[in-house]
PDB file of C-alpha atoms and ligand atoms in Angstrom:
ATOM      1  CA  UNK A   1     136.581 -58.355 143.347  1.00  0.00           C
ATOM      2  CA  UNK A   2     136.930 -61.638 141.467  1.00  0.00           C
ATOM      3  CA  UNK A   3     135.713 -64.589 143.488  1.00  0.00           C
ATOM      4  CA  UNK A   4     138.452 -67.176 143.776  1.00  0.00           C
ATOM      5  CA  UNK A   5     137.942 -70.143 146.073  1.00  0.00           C
ATOM      6  CA  UNK A   6     141.160 -71.530 147.497  1.00  0.00           C
ATOM      7  CA  UNK A   7     141.951 -74.469 149.759  1.00  0.00           C
ATOM      8  CA  UNK A   8     142.488 -73.568 153.439  1.00  0.00           C
ATOM      9  CA  UNK A   9     145.922 -75.230 153.278  1.00  0.00           C
ATOM     10  CA  UNK A  10     147.386 -72.686 150.842  1.00  0.00           C
ATOM     11  CA  UNK A  11     148.524 -69.162 151.824  1.00  0.00           C
ATOM     12  CA  UNK A  12     145.039 -67.789 152.145  1.00  0.00           C
ATOM     13  CA  UNK A  13     143.009 -65.402 154.262  1.00  0.00           C
ATOM     14  CA  UNK A  14     139.272 -64.966 154.845  1.00  0.00           C
ATOM     15  CA  UNK A  15     138.322 -61.722 153.154  1.00  0.00           C
ATOM     16  CA  UNK A  16     135.211 -59.569 153.073  1.00  0.00           C
ATOM     17  CA  UNK A  17     136.352 -57.180 150.338  1.00  0.00           C
ATOM     18  CA  UNK A  18     139.431 -55.677 148.696  1.00  0.00           C
ATOM     19  CA  UNK A  19     138.971 -52.282 147.086  1.00  0.00           C
ATOM     20  CA  UNK A  20     140.667 -49.102 146.005  1.00  0.00           C
ATOM     21  CA  UNK A  21     142.436 -46.953 145.308  1.00  0.00           C
ATOM     22  CA  UNK A  22     140.287 -44.633 147.355  1.00  0.00           C
ATOM     23  CA  UNK A  23     141.374 -42.425 150.279  1.00  0.00           C
ATOM     24  CA  UNK A  24     142.124 -43.227 153.892  1.00  0.00           C
ATOM     25  CA  UNK A  25     139.144 -41.640 155.662  1.00  0.00           C
ATOM     26  CA  UNK A  26     140.383 -41.495 159.263  1.00  0.00           C
ATOM     27  CA  UNK A  27     143.419 -40.863 161.451  1.00  0.00           C
ATOM     28  CA  UNK A  28     146.690 -39.058 160.731  1.00  0.00           C
ATOM     29  CA  UNK A  29     146.884 -40.189 157.091  1.00  0.00           C
ATOM     30  CA  UNK A  30     143.375 -38.953 156.245  1.00  0.00           C
ATOM     31  CA  UNK A  31     143.154 -38.130 152.565  1.00  0.00           C
ATOM     32  CA  UNK A  32     146.076 -40.328 151.569  1.00  0.00           C
ATOM     33  CA  UNK A  33     145.454 -42.403 148.448  1.00  0.00           C
ATOM     34  CA  UNK A  34     144.965 -45.968 149.683  1.00  0.00           C
ATOM     35  CA  UNK A  35     143.540 -49.402 149.004  1.00  0.00           C
ATOM     36  CA  UNK A  36     141.786 -51.517 151.618  1.00  0.00           C
ATOM     37  CA  UNK A  37     141.914 -55.200 152.481  1.00  0.00           C
ATOM     38  CA  UNK A  38     138.926 -55.933 154.713  1.00  0.00           C
ATOM     39  CA  UNK A  39     139.279 -59.264 156.514  1.00  0.00           C
ATOM     40  CA  UNK A  40     136.398 -61.261 157.973  1.00  0.00           C
ATOM     41  CA  UNK A  41     135.452 -61.793 161.620  1.00  0.00           C
ATOM     42  CA  UNK A  42     135.542 -59.684 164.778  1.00  0.00           C
ATOM     43  CA  UNK A  43     135.877 -60.442 168.496  1.00  0.00           C
ATOM     44  CA  UNK A  44     133.608 -57.513 169.489  1.00  0.00           C
ATOM     45  CA  UNK A  45     130.071 -56.533 168.497  1.00  0.00           C
ATOM     46  CA  UNK A  46     129.805 -52.744 168.703  1.00  0.00           C
ATOM     47  CA  UNK A  47     126.242 -51.429 168.507  1.00  0.00           C
ATOM     48  CA  UNK A  48     127.105 -48.847 165.826  1.00  0.00           C
ATOM     49  CA  UNK A  49     129.483 -51.019 163.778  1.00  0.00           C
ATOM     50  CA  UNK A  50     129.441 -49.963 160.108  1.00  0.00           C
ATOM     51  CA  UNK A  51     131.097 -53.176 158.896  1.00  0.00           C
ATOM     52  CA  UNK A  52     128.844 -55.705 160.635  1.00  0.00           C
ATOM     53  CA  UNK A  53     128.710 -57.622 157.335  1.00  0.00           C
ATOM     54  CA  UNK A  54     132.173 -58.935 158.252  1.00  0.00           C
ATOM     55  CA  UNK A  55     131.039 -60.679 161.450  1.00  0.00           C
ATOM     56  CA  UNK A  56     127.307 -60.513 162.287  1.00  0.00           C
ATOM     57  CA  UNK A  57     125.701 -63.769 161.198  1.00  0.00           C
ATOM     58  CA  UNK A  58     122.356 -62.738 162.742  1.00  0.00           C
ATOM     59  CA  UNK A  59     121.979 -59.960 160.138  1.00  0.00           C
ATOM     60  CA  UNK A  60     124.152 -61.123 157.227  1.00  0.00           C
ATOM     61  CA  UNK A  61     124.791 -64.337 155.347  1.00  0.00           C
ATOM     62  CA  UNK A  62     128.501 -64.654 156.082  1.00  0.00           C
ATOM     63  CA  UNK A  63     128.835 -67.537 153.607  1.00  0.00           C
ATOM     64  CA  UNK A  64     128.011 -64.999 150.900  1.00  0.00           C
ATOM     65  CA  UNK A  65     129.890 -62.077 152.489  1.00  0.00           C
ATOM     66  CA  UNK A  66     133.217 -63.789 153.226  1.00  0.00           C
ATOM     67  CA  UNK A  67     135.573 -65.779 150.980  1.00  0.00           C
ATOM     68  CA  UNK A  68     138.848 -67.555 151.575  1.00  0.00           C
ATOM     69  CA  UNK A  69     141.186 -66.183 148.914  1.00  0.00           C
ATOM     70  CA  UNK A  70     144.825 -66.799 147.989  1.00  0.00           C
ATOM     71  CA  UNK A  71     147.104 -64.107 149.324  1.00  0.00           C
ATOM     72  CA  UNK A  72     148.658 -63.422 145.923  1.00  0.00           C
ATOM     73  CA  UNK A  73     145.204 -62.533 144.532  1.00  0.00           C
ATOM     74  CA  UNK A  74     144.466 -60.318 147.564  1.00  0.00           C
ATOM     75  CA  UNK A  75     147.807 -58.514 147.220  1.00  0.00           C
ATOM     76  CA  UNK A  76     147.459 -58.093 143.447  1.00  0.00           C
ATOM     77  CA  UNK A  77     144.045 -56.464 143.858  1.00  0.00           C
ATOM     78  CA  UNK A  78     145.246 -54.259 146.732  1.00  0.00           C
ATOM     79  CA  UNK A  79     148.252 -53.055 144.742  1.00  0.00           C
ATOM     80  CA  UNK A  80     146.301 -52.411 141.520  1.00  0.00           C
ATOM     81  CA  UNK A  81     146.514 -48.705 140.731  1.00  0.00           C
ATOM     82  CA  UNK A  82     149.697 -48.253 142.830  1.00  0.00           C
ATOM     83  CA  UNK A  83     147.986 -46.883 145.936  1.00  0.00           C
ATOM     84  CA  UNK A  84     151.144 -46.274 148.021  1.00  0.00           C
ATOM     85  CA  UNK A  85     149.244 -47.154 151.215  1.00  0.00           C
ATOM     86  CA  UNK A  86     147.376 -50.399 151.902  1.00  0.00           C
ATOM     87  CA  UNK A  87     145.060 -50.436 154.914  1.00  0.00           C
ATOM     88  CA  UNK A  88     144.352 -53.857 156.412  1.00  0.00           C
ATOM     89  CA  UNK A  89     141.031 -53.561 158.175  1.00  0.00           C
ATOM     90  CA  UNK A  90     138.061 -55.633 159.267  1.00  0.00           C
ATOM     91  CA  UNK A  91     136.391 -56.806 161.362  1.00  0.00           C
ATOM     92  CA  UNK A  92     139.420 -57.325 163.564  1.00  0.00           C
ATOM     93  CA  UNK A  93     142.403 -58.086 161.316  1.00  0.00           C
ATOM     94  CA  UNK A  94     144.779 -59.160 164.102  1.00  0.00           C
ATOM     95  CA  UNK A  95     142.575 -62.251 164.603  1.00  0.00           C
ATOM     96  CA  UNK A  96     144.287 -63.504 161.408  1.00  0.00           C
ATOM     97  CA  UNK A  97     147.888 -62.873 162.398  1.00  0.00           C
ATOM     98  CA  UNK A  98     148.653 -66.486 163.340  1.00  0.00           C
ATOM     99  CA  UNK A  99     147.706 -67.768 159.892  1.00  0.00           C
ATOM    100  CA  UNK A 100     150.592 -68.300 157.454  1.00  0.00           C
ATOM    101  CA  UNK A 101     148.819 -66.137 154.881  1.00  0.00           C
ATOM    102  CA  UNK A 102     149.069 -63.086 157.165  1.00  0.00           C
ATOM    103  CA  UNK A 103     152.853 -62.737 157.060  1.00  0.00           C
ATOM    104  CA  UNK A 104     152.880 -63.601 153.356  1.00  0.00           C
ATOM    105  CA  UNK A 105     150.449 -60.731 152.736  1.00  0.00           C
ATOM    106  CA  UNK A 106     152.486 -58.257 154.802  1.00  0.00           C
ATOM    107  CA  UNK A 107     155.735 -59.342 153.109  1.00  0.00           C
ATOM    108  CA  UNK A 108     154.221 -59.101 149.623  1.00  0.00           C
ATOM    109  CA  UNK A 109     152.837 -55.605 150.213  1.00  0.00           C
ATOM    110  CA  UNK A 110     156.064 -54.377 151.809  1.00  0.00           C
ATOM    111  CA  UNK A 111     158.208 -55.824 148.996  1.00  0.00           C
ATOM    112  CA  UNK A 112     156.031 -53.949 146.505  1.00  0.00           C
ATOM    113  CA  UNK A 113     156.894 -50.694 148.312  1.00  0.00           C
ATOM    114  CA  UNK A 114     153.484 -50.120 149.913  1.00  0.00           C
ATOM    115  CA  UNK A 115     153.114 -48.614 153.378  1.00  0.00           C
ATOM    116  CA  UNK A 116     150.821 -50.681 155.575  1.00  0.00           C
ATOM    117  CA  UNK A 117     148.344 -49.582 158.229  1.00  0.00           C
ATOM    118  CA  UNK A 118     146.568 -52.203 160.331  1.00  0.00           C
ATOM    119  CA  UNK A 119     143.272 -51.002 161.803  1.00  0.00           C
ATOM    120  CA  UNK A 120     142.667 -52.812 165.087  1.00  0.00           C
ATOM    121  CA  UNK A 121     140.284 -52.520 168.031  1.00  0.00           C
ATOM    122  CA  UNK A 122     143.234 -52.847 170.422  1.00  0.00           C
ATOM    123  CA  UNK A 123     142.207 -56.102 172.108  1.00  0.00           C
ATOM    124  CA  UNK A 124     144.900 -58.317 170.533  1.00  0.00           C
ATOM    125  CA  UNK A 125     148.634 -57.695 170.892  1.00  0.00           C
ATOM    126  CA  UNK A 126     150.609 -57.760 167.642  1.00  0.00           C
ATOM    127  CA  UNK A 127     152.913 -60.784 167.250  1.00  0.00           C
ATOM    128  CA  UNK A 128     156.666 -60.461 166.752  1.00  0.00           C
ATOM    129  CA  UNK A 129     156.166 -61.182 163.038  1.00  0.00           C
ATOM    130  CA  UNK A 130     153.509 -58.479 162.720  1.00  0.00           C
ATOM    131  CA  UNK A 131     155.757 -55.972 164.490  1.00  0.00           C
ATOM    132  CA  UNK A 132     158.704 -56.959 162.286  1.00  0.00           C
ATOM    133  CA  UNK A 133     156.723 -56.137 159.144  1.00  0.00           C
ATOM    134  CA  UNK A 134     157.038 -52.403 159.796  1.00  0.00           C
ATOM    135  CA  UNK A 135     153.247 -51.933 159.644  1.00  0.00           C
ATOM    136  CA  UNK A 136     151.733 -49.024 161.520  1.00  0.00           C
ATOM    137  CA  UNK A 137     148.682 -49.500 163.743  1.00  0.00           C
ATOM    138  CA  UNK A 138     145.530 -47.440 163.837  1.00  0.00           C
ATOM    139  CA  UNK A 139     144.209 -48.683 167.160  1.00  0.00           C
ATOM    140  CA  UNK A 140     140.603 -47.845 167.995  1.00  0.00           C
ATOM    141  CA  UNK A 141     139.744 -48.909 171.575  1.00  0.00           C
ATOM    142  CA  UNK A 142     136.009 -49.022 172.170  1.00  0.00           C
ATOM    143  CA  UNK A 143     134.243 -46.844 174.750  1.00  0.00           C
ATOM    144  CA  UNK A 144     131.122 -47.563 176.844  1.00  0.00           C
ATOM    145  CA  UNK A 145     128.745 -46.438 174.077  1.00  0.00           C
ATOM    146  CA  UNK A 146     129.911 -49.348 171.889  1.00  0.00           C
ATOM    147  CA  UNK A 147     127.838 -51.661 174.119  1.00  0.00           C
ATOM    148  CA  UNK A 148     130.728 -54.144 174.433  1.00  0.00           C
ATOM    149  CA  UNK A 149     131.496 -55.342 177.999  1.00  0.00           C
ATOM    150  CA  UNK A 150     134.512 -53.603 179.569  1.00  0.00           C
ATOM    151  CA  UNK A 151     136.554 -56.792 180.017  1.00  0.00           C
ATOM    152  CA  UNK A 152     136.158 -57.620 176.315  1.00  0.00           C
ATOM    153  CA  UNK A 153     136.800 -54.186 174.835  1.00  0.00           C
ATOM    154  CA  UNK A 154     139.731 -53.083 177.040  1.00  0.00           C
ATOM    155  CA  UNK A 155     142.677 -55.504 177.174  1.00  0.00           C
ATOM    156  CA  UNK A 156     145.522 -53.796 179.048  1.00  0.00           C
ATOM    157  CA  UNK A 157     148.285 -56.117 177.734  1.00  0.00           C
ATOM    158  CA  UNK A 158     147.294 -55.507 174.123  1.00  0.00           C
ATOM    159  CA  UNK A 159     146.958 -51.738 174.583  1.00  0.00           C
ATOM    160  CA  UNK A 160     150.348 -51.559 176.298  1.00  0.00           C
ATOM    161  CA  UNK A 161     152.011 -53.655 173.571  1.00  0.00           C
ATOM    162  CA  UNK A 162     150.566 -51.403 170.875  1.00  0.00           C
ATOM    163  CA  UNK A 163     151.616 -48.229 172.716  1.00  0.00           C
ATOM    164  CA  UNK A 164     155.134 -49.608 173.258  1.00  0.00           C
ATOM    165  CA  UNK A 165     155.477 -50.527 169.568  1.00  0.00           C
ATOM    166  CA  UNK A 166     156.023 -46.813 168.890  1.00  0.00           C
ATOM    167  CA  UNK A 167     154.059 -47.278 165.660  1.00  0.00           C
ATOM    168  CA  UNK A 168     150.486 -46.905 166.918  1.00  0.00           C
ATOM    169  CA  UNK A 169     148.035 -44.062 167.010  1.00  0.00           C
ATOM    170  CA  UNK A 170     144.879 -44.351 169.097  1.00  0.00           C
ATOM    171  CA  UNK A 171     141.590 -43.349 167.559  1.00  0.00           C
ATOM    172  CA  UNK A 172     138.494 -42.956 169.720  1.00  0.00           C
ATOM    173  CA  UNK A 173     135.058 -42.742 168.142  1.00  0.00           C
ATOM    174  CA  UNK A 174     133.180 -40.079 170.130  1.00  0.00           C
ATOM    175  CA  UNK A 175     129.689 -38.559 170.005  1.00  0.00           C
ATOM    176  CA  UNK A 176     130.077 -35.957 172.744  1.00  0.00           C
ATOM    177  CA  UNK A 177     132.292 -34.481 175.484  1.00  0.00           C
ATOM    178  CA  UNK A 178     131.638 -37.365 177.918  1.00  0.00           C
ATOM    179  CA  UNK A 179     133.137 -39.812 175.402  1.00  0.00           C
ATOM    180  CA  UNK A 180     136.236 -37.612 175.080  1.00  0.00           C
ATOM    181  CA  UNK A 181     136.585 -37.551 178.897  1.00  0.00           C
ATOM    182  CA  UNK A 182     136.300 -41.355 178.948  1.00  0.00           C
ATOM    183  CA  UNK A 183     139.025 -41.611 176.288  1.00  0.00           C
ATOM    184  CA  UNK A 184     141.228 -39.290 178.387  1.00  0.00           C
ATOM    185  CA  UNK A 185     140.763 -41.486 181.461  1.00  0.00           C
ATOM    186  CA  UNK A 186     141.771 -44.567 179.470  1.00  0.00           C
ATOM    187  CA  UNK A 187     144.871 -43.104 177.905  1.00  0.00           C
ATOM    188  CA  UNK A 188     146.121 -41.816 181.265  1.00  0.00           C
ATOM    189  CA  UNK A 189     145.532 -45.247 182.828  1.00  0.00           C
ATOM    190  CA  UNK A 190     147.595 -47.000 180.134  1.00  0.00           C
ATOM    191  CA  UNK A 191     150.296 -44.369 179.624  1.00  0.00           C
ATOM    192  CA  UNK A 192     149.306 -43.529 176.062  1.00  0.00           C
ATOM    193  CA  UNK A 193     150.762 -40.158 174.958  1.00  0.00           C
ATOM    194  CA  UNK A 194     147.959 -37.626 174.191  1.00  0.00           C
ATOM    195  CA  UNK A 195     149.789 -36.567 171.009  1.00  0.00           C
ATOM    196  CA  UNK A 196     149.119 -40.048 169.564  1.00  0.00           C
ATOM    197  CA  UNK A 197     145.347 -39.748 170.115  1.00  0.00           C
ATOM    198  CA  UNK A 198     142.828 -38.848 167.389  1.00  0.00           C
ATOM    199  CA  UNK A 199     139.212 -38.143 168.306  1.00  0.00           C
ATOM    200  CA  UNK A 200     136.962 -39.262 165.472  1.00  0.00           C
ATOM    201  CA  UNK A 201     133.316 -38.126 165.348  1.00  0.00           C
ATOM    202  CA  UNK A 202     130.781 -40.958 165.273  1.00  0.00           C
ATOM    203  CA  UNK A 203     128.421 -40.941 162.297  1.00  0.00           C
ATOM    204  CA  UNK A 204     127.326 -42.811 159.197  1.00  0.00           C
ATOM    205  CA  UNK A 205     126.308 -39.723 157.223  1.00  0.00           C
ATOM    206  CA  UNK A 206     127.800 -36.274 156.705  1.00  0.00           C
ATOM    207  CA  UNK A 207     125.259 -34.561 158.964  1.00  0.00           C
ATOM    208  CA  UNK A 208     126.046 -36.813 161.954  1.00  0.00           C
ATOM    209  CA  UNK A 209     129.805 -36.574 161.411  1.00  0.00           C
ATOM    210  CA  UNK A 210     129.667 -32.771 161.373  1.00  0.00           C
ATOM    211  CA  UNK A 211     127.256 -32.610 164.330  1.00  0.00           C
ATOM    212  CA  UNK A 212     129.414 -34.906 166.482  1.00  0.00           C
ATOM    213  CA  UNK A 213     132.614 -33.290 165.194  1.00  0.00           C
ATOM    214  CA  UNK A 214     131.450 -29.919 166.516  1.00  0.00           C
ATOM    215  CA  UNK A 215     130.569 -31.510 169.883  1.00  0.00           C
ATOM    216  CA  UNK A 216     133.937 -33.226 170.387  1.00  0.00           C
ATOM    217  CA  UNK A 217     136.485 -30.838 168.839  1.00  0.00           C
ATOM    218  CA  UNK A 218     136.839 -28.371 171.755  1.00  0.00           C
ATOM    219  CA  UNK A 219     137.100 -30.998 174.530  1.00  0.00           C
ATOM    220  CA  UNK A 220     139.555 -33.005 172.405  1.00  0.00           C
ATOM    221  CA  UNK A 221     141.816 -29.987 171.889  1.00  0.00           C
ATOM    222  CA  UNK A 222     141.596 -29.188 175.633  1.00  0.00           C
ATOM    223  CA  UNK A 223     142.823 -32.698 176.491  1.00  0.00           C
ATOM    224  CA  UNK A 224     145.794 -32.335 174.113  1.00  0.00           C
ATOM    225  CA  UNK A 225     144.336 -34.678 171.474  1.00  0.00           C
ATOM    226  CA  UNK A 226     144.130 -34.415 167.697  1.00  0.00           C
ATOM    227  CA  UNK A 227     140.755 -34.108 165.991  1.00  0.00           C
ATOM    228  CA  UNK A 228     139.918 -36.323 163.046  1.00  0.00           C
ATOM    229  CA  UNK A 229     136.981 -36.800 160.743  1.00  0.00           C
ATOM    230  CA  UNK A 230     135.455 -39.526 158.572  1.00  0.00           C
ATOM    231  CA  UNK A 231     136.369 -38.224 155.140  1.00  0.00           C
ATOM    232  CA  UNK A 232     134.914 -41.228 153.273  1.00  0.00           C
ATOM    233  CA  UNK A 233     131.571 -40.680 155.065  1.00  0.00           C
ATOM    234  CA  UNK A 234     131.583 -36.955 154.260  1.00  0.00           C
ATOM    235  CA  UNK A 235     132.288 -37.724 150.600  1.00  0.00           C
ATOM    236  CA  UNK A 236     130.310 -40.908 149.977  1.00  0.00           C
ATOM    237  CA  UNK A 237     127.973 -41.533 152.945  1.00  0.00           C
ATOM    238  CA  UNK A 238     127.217 -45.201 153.584  1.00  0.00           C
ATOM    239  CA  UNK A 239     128.446 -46.389 150.188  1.00  0.00           C
ATOM    240  CA  UNK A 240     130.464 -49.603 150.529  1.00  0.00           C
ATOM    241  CA  UNK A 241     134.006 -50.037 149.137  1.00  0.00           C
ATOM    242  CA  UNK A 242     134.845 -46.359 149.591  1.00  0.00           C
TER     243      UNK A 242
HETATM  244 FE1  SF4 B   1     132.749 -53.369 164.180  1.00  0.00          FE
HETATM  245 FE2  SF4 B   1     135.250 -52.597 164.720  1.00  0.00          FE
HETATM  246 FE3  SF4 B   1     133.492 -52.948 166.709  1.00  0.00          FE
HETATM  247 FE4  SF4 B   1     134.443 -55.057 165.382  1.00  0.00          FE
HETATM  248  S1  SF4 B   1     135.601 -53.638 166.676  1.00  0.00           S
HETATM  249  S2  SF4 B   1     132.304 -54.706 165.934  1.00  0.00           S
HETATM  250  S3  SF4 B   1     134.595 -54.223 163.292  1.00  0.00           S
HETATM  251  S4  SF4 B   1     133.381 -51.406 165.081  1.00  0.00           S
END
């Protein structure tokens, strides 16, 4: 991506990377041709995070990793190659939704005819403007094995708002049957319909994804959930911008 420095006063957003077209690797649109806008910063710090370069200043030089870019440049790069779907990811992208550049980005992508998916950890409720954009939400609440404290990773108001939007699916990263049971407990507590749940096997290489996929598939099906994968990991491993 071209590095363009822009003043914070313009319609800008803090970006880690914009790439594609590639494929959506997770959730109900797995395999769909898509580009990604990865925004900087996160309000959690999951132990197994595979995009820690967007938020972890103890391991990465965030001044080199993140750039404030004009929204028109972000949108132009995301729409290059006519991907059809643009996934806004992070980090935690909903941390940016009160910046003017956020709605400009959503409007620009929608006007160009792109479908939008926002990948969120489910701790921040979408604003009225975000909901009005027509974006769909891939919400991934974090379980105990993330290492995040319960009161940080589970925010009932945000989960309820996402469920009530009617445009969210809930993706749980699981390594084994106990994780699937924990996901089941959560969704029953917050009234999330099982048909909107995808169980995604944890793993940063094909071997782990398959190993965990085999461990979680049966319990997921028993609970009435869908079973997902990490297609980008199966195809390209840890390679970035895939
Ligand atoms: Fe990483 Fe997502 Fe957890 Fe944030 S919420 S630390 S981006 S896995």
